[in-house]
mmCIF file of C-alpha atoms in Angstrom:
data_model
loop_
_atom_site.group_PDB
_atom_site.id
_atom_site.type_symbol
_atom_site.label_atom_id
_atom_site.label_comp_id
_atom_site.label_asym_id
_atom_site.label_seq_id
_atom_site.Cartn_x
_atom_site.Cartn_y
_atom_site.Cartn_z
ATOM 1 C CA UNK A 1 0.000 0.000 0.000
ATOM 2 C CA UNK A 2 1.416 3.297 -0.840
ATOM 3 C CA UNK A 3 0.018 5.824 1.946
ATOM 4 C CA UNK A 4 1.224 9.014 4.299
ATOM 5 C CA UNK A 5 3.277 7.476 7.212
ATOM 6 C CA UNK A 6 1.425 8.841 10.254
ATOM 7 C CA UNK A 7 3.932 10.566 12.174
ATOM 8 C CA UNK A 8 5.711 12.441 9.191
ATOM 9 C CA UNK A 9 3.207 12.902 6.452
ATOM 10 C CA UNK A 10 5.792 11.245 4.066
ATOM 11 C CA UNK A 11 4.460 8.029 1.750
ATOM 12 C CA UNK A 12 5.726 5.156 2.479
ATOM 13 C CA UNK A 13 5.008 1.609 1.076
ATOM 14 C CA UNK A 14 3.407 -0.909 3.529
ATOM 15 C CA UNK A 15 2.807 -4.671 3.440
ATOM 16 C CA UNK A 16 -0.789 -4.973 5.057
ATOM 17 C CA UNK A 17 -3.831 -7.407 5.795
ATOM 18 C CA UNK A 18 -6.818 -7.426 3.458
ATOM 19 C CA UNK A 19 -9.942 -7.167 5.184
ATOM 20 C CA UNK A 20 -10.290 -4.131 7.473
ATOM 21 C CA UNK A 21 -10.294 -4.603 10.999
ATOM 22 C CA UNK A 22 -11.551 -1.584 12.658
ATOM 23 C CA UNK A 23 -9.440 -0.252 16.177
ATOM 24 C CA UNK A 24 -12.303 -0.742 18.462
ATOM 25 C CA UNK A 25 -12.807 -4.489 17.293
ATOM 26 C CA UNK A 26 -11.706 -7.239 20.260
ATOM 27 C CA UNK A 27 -11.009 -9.568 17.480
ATOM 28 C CA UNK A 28 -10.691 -10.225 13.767
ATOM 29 C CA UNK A 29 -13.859 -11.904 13.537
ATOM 30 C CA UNK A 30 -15.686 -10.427 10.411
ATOM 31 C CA UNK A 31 -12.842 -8.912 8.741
ATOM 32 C CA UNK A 32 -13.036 -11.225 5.717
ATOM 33 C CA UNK A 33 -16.028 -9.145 5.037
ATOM 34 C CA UNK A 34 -14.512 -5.923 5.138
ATOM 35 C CA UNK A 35 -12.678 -6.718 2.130
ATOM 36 C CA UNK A 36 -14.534 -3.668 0.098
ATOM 37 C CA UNK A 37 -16.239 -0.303 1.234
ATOM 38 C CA UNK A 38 -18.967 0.563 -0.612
ATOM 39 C CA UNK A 39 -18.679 4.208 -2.141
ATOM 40 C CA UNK A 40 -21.768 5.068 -1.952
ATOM 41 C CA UNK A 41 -22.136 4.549 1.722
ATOM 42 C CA UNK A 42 -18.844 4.933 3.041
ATOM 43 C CA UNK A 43 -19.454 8.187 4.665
ATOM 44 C CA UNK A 44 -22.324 6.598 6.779
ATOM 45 C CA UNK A 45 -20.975 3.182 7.484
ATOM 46 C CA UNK A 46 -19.658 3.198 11.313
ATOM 47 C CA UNK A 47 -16.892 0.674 9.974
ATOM 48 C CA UNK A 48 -15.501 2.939 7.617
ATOM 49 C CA UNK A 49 -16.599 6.632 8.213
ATOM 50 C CA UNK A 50 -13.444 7.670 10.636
ATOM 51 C CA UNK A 51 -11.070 5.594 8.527
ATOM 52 C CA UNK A 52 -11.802 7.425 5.336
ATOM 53 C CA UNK A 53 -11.687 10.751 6.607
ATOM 54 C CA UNK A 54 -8.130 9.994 8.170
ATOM 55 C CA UNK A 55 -6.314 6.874 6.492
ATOM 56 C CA UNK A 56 -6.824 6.895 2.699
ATOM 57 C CA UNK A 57 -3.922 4.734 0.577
ATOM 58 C CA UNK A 58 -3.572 3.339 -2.302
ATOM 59 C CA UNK A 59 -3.219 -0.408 -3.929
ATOM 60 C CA UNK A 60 -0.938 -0.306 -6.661
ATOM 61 C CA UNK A 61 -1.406 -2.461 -9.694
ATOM 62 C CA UNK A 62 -0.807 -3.284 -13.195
ATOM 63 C CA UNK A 63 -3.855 -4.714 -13.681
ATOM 64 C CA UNK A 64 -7.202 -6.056 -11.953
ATOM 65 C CA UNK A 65 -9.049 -9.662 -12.171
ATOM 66 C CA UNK A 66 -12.792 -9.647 -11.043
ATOM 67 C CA UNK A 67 -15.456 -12.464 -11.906
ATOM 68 C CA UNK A 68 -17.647 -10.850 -13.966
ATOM 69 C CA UNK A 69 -21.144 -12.083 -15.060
ATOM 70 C CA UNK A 70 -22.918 -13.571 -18.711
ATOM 71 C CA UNK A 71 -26.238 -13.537 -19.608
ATOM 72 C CA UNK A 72 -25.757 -17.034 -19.782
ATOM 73 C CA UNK A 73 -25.711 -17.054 -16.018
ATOM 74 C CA UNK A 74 -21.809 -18.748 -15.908
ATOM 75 C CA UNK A 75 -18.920 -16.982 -13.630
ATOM 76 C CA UNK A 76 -16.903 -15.030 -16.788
ATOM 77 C CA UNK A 77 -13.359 -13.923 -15.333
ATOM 78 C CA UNK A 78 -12.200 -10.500 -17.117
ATOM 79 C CA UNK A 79 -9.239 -8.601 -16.447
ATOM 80 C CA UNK A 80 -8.504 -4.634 -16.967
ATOM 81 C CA UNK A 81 -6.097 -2.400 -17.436
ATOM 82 C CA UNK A 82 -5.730 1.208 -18.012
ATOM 83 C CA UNK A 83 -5.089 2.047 -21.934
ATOM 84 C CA UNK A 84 -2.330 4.400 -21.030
ATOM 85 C CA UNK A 85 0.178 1.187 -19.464
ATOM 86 C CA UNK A 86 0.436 3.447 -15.934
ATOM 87 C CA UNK A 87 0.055 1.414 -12.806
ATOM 88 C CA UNK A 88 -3.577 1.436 -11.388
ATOM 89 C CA UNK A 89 -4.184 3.351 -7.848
ATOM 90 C CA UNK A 90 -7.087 1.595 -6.546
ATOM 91 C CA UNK A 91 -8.805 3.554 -3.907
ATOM 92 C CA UNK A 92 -8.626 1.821 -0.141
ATOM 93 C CA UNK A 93 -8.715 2.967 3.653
ATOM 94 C CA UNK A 94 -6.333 1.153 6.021
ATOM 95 C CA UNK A 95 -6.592 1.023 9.879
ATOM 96 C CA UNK A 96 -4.444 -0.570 12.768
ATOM 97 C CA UNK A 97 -5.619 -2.812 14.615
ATOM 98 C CA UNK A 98 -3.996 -4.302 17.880
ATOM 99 C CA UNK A 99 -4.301 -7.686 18.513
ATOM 100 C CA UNK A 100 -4.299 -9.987 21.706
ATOM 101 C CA UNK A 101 -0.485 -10.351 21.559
ATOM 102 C CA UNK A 102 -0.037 -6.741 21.957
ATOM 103 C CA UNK A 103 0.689 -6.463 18.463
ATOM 104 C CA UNK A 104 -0.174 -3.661 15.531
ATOM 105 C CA UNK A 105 -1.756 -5.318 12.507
ATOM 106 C CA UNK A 106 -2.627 -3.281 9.798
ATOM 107 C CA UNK A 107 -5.388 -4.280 7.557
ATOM 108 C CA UNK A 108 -7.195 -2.522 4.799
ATOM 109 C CA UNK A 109 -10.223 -2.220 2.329
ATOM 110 C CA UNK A 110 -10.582 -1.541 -1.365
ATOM 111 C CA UNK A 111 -13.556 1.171 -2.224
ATOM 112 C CA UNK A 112 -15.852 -0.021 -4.766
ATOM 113 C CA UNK A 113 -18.569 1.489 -6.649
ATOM 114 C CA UNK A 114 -21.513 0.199 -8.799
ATOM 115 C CA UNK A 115 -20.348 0.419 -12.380
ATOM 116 C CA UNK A 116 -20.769 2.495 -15.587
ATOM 117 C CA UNK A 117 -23.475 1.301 -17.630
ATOM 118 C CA UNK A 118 -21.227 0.384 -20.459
ATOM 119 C CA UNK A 119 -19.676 -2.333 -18.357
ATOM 120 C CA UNK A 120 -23.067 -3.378 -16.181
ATOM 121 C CA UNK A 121 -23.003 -6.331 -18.952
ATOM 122 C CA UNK A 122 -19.932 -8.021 -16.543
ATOM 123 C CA UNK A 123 -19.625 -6.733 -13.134
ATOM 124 C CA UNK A 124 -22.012 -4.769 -10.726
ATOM 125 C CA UNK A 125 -19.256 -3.540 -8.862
ATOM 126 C CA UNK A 126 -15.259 -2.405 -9.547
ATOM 127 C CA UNK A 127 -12.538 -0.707 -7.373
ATOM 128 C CA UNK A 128 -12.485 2.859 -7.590
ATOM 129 C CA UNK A 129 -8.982 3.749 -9.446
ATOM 130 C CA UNK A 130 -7.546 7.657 -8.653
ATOM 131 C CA UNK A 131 -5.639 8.886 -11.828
ATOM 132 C CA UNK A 132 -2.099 10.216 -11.436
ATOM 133 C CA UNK A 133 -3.079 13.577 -11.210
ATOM 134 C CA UNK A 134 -5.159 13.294 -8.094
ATOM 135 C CA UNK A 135 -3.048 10.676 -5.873
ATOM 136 C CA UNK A 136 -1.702 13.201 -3.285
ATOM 137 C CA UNK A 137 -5.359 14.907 -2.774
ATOM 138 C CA UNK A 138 -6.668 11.487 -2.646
ATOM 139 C CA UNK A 139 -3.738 10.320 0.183
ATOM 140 C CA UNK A 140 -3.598 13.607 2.007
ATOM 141 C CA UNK A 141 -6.430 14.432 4.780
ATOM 142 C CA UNK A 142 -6.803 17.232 6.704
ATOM 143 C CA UNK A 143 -9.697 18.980 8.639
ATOM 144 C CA UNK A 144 -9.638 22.302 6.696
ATOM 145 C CA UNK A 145 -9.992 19.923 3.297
ATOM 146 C CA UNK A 146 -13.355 18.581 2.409
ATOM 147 C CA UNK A 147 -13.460 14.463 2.045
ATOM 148 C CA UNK A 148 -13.104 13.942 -1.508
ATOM 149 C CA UNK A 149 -16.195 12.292 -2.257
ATOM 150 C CA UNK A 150 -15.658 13.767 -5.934
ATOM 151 C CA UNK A 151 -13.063 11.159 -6.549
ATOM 152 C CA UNK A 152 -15.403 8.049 -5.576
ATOM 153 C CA UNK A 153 -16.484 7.706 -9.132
ATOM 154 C CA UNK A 154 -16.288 4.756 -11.815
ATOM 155 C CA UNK A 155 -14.038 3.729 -14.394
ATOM 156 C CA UNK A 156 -15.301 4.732 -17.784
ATOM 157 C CA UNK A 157 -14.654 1.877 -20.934
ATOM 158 C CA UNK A 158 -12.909 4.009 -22.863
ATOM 159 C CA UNK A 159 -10.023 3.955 -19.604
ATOM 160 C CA UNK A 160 -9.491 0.717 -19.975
ATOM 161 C CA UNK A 161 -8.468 -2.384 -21.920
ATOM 162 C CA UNK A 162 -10.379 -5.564 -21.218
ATOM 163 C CA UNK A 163 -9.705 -9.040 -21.688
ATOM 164 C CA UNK A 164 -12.317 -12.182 -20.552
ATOM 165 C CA UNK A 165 -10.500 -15.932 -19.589
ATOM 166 C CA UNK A 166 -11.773 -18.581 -19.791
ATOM 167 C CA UNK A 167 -15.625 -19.293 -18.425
ATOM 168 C CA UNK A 168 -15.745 -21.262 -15.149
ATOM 169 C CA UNK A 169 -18.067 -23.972 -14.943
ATOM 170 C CA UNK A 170 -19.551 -24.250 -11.692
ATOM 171 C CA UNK A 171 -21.023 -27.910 -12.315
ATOM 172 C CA UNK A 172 -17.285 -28.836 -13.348
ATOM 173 C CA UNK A 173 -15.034 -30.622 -10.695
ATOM 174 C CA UNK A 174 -12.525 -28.659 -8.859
ATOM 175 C CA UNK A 175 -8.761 -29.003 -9.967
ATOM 176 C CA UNK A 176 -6.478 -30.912 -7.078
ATOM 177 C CA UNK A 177 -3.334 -29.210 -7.633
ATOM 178 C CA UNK A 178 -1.322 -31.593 -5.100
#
């Protein structure tokens, strides 16, 4: 995660968990479904409202992998990438958590938003990306700075490049790979 180290305001790149765990939980039960804030309610969701006024980062990547949907009904995996070849900044808020041990864990959340209607054909739902030009707004918060709820918006098609894999078959048997 590339995000402003706390004390100094510098970025820094972090190694952290998926699945946000927020400070006041005892444990980590339910983080596995804190894997993605919802944009639309992230401002009113007790879970996320604190963290993305004060800990915004970003997920670098080259590209992203979702399942994505037919109107056949079968699982269609697609992948996307940005037309120019830059590296992705997917949107996410990150909190620490400290654990029975006594230990900090950081863990984080992608922010997703219900897709453009172009792309409504194969997923509901994709990670919000912030372009190059508005990174450091995105990563910097402040009190005297509005949230920037003007950045929580989809990718449009002509952004990206797309390519589908192959369909899964969910009446198919699973592959043992030992």
């Amino acid at each position: 995660m590339l995000r402003l180290r706390p004390q100094t305001g510098e970025r820094e790149l972090v190694w952290m968990q998926v699945g946000l765990v927020p400070s006041y939980a005892h444990d980590e039960r339910g983080a596995e479904l804190r894997t993605e804030a919802s944009a639309e309610a992230i401002t009113c969701s007790s879970g996320f409202r604190t963290t993305f006024r004060r800990r915004r980062c970003l997920v670098p990547a080259t590209q992203l992998s979702e399942h994505g949907h037919s109107a056949k009904g079968t699982i269609q995996d697609c992948s996307f990438a940005p037309t120019s070849g830059q590296i992705l900044s997917v949107a996410a808020v990150w909190e620490t958590w400290i654990n029975d041990a006594g230990c900090e864990v950081e863990t984080f959340a992608v922010i997703t938003s219900l897709v453009a209607p172009v792309l409504r054909s194969l997923f509901d739902r994709l990670p919000i990306v912030i372009s190059l030009q508005e990174r450091d707004r995105w990563l910097h918060s402040s009190t005297h700075d509005p949230e920037p709820l003007d950045l929580l918006r989809p990718l449009s098609a002509p952004e990206l490049k797309t390519w589908k894999m192959m369909p899964y078959d969910q009446s198919a048997p699973a592959l043992d790979l030992r």
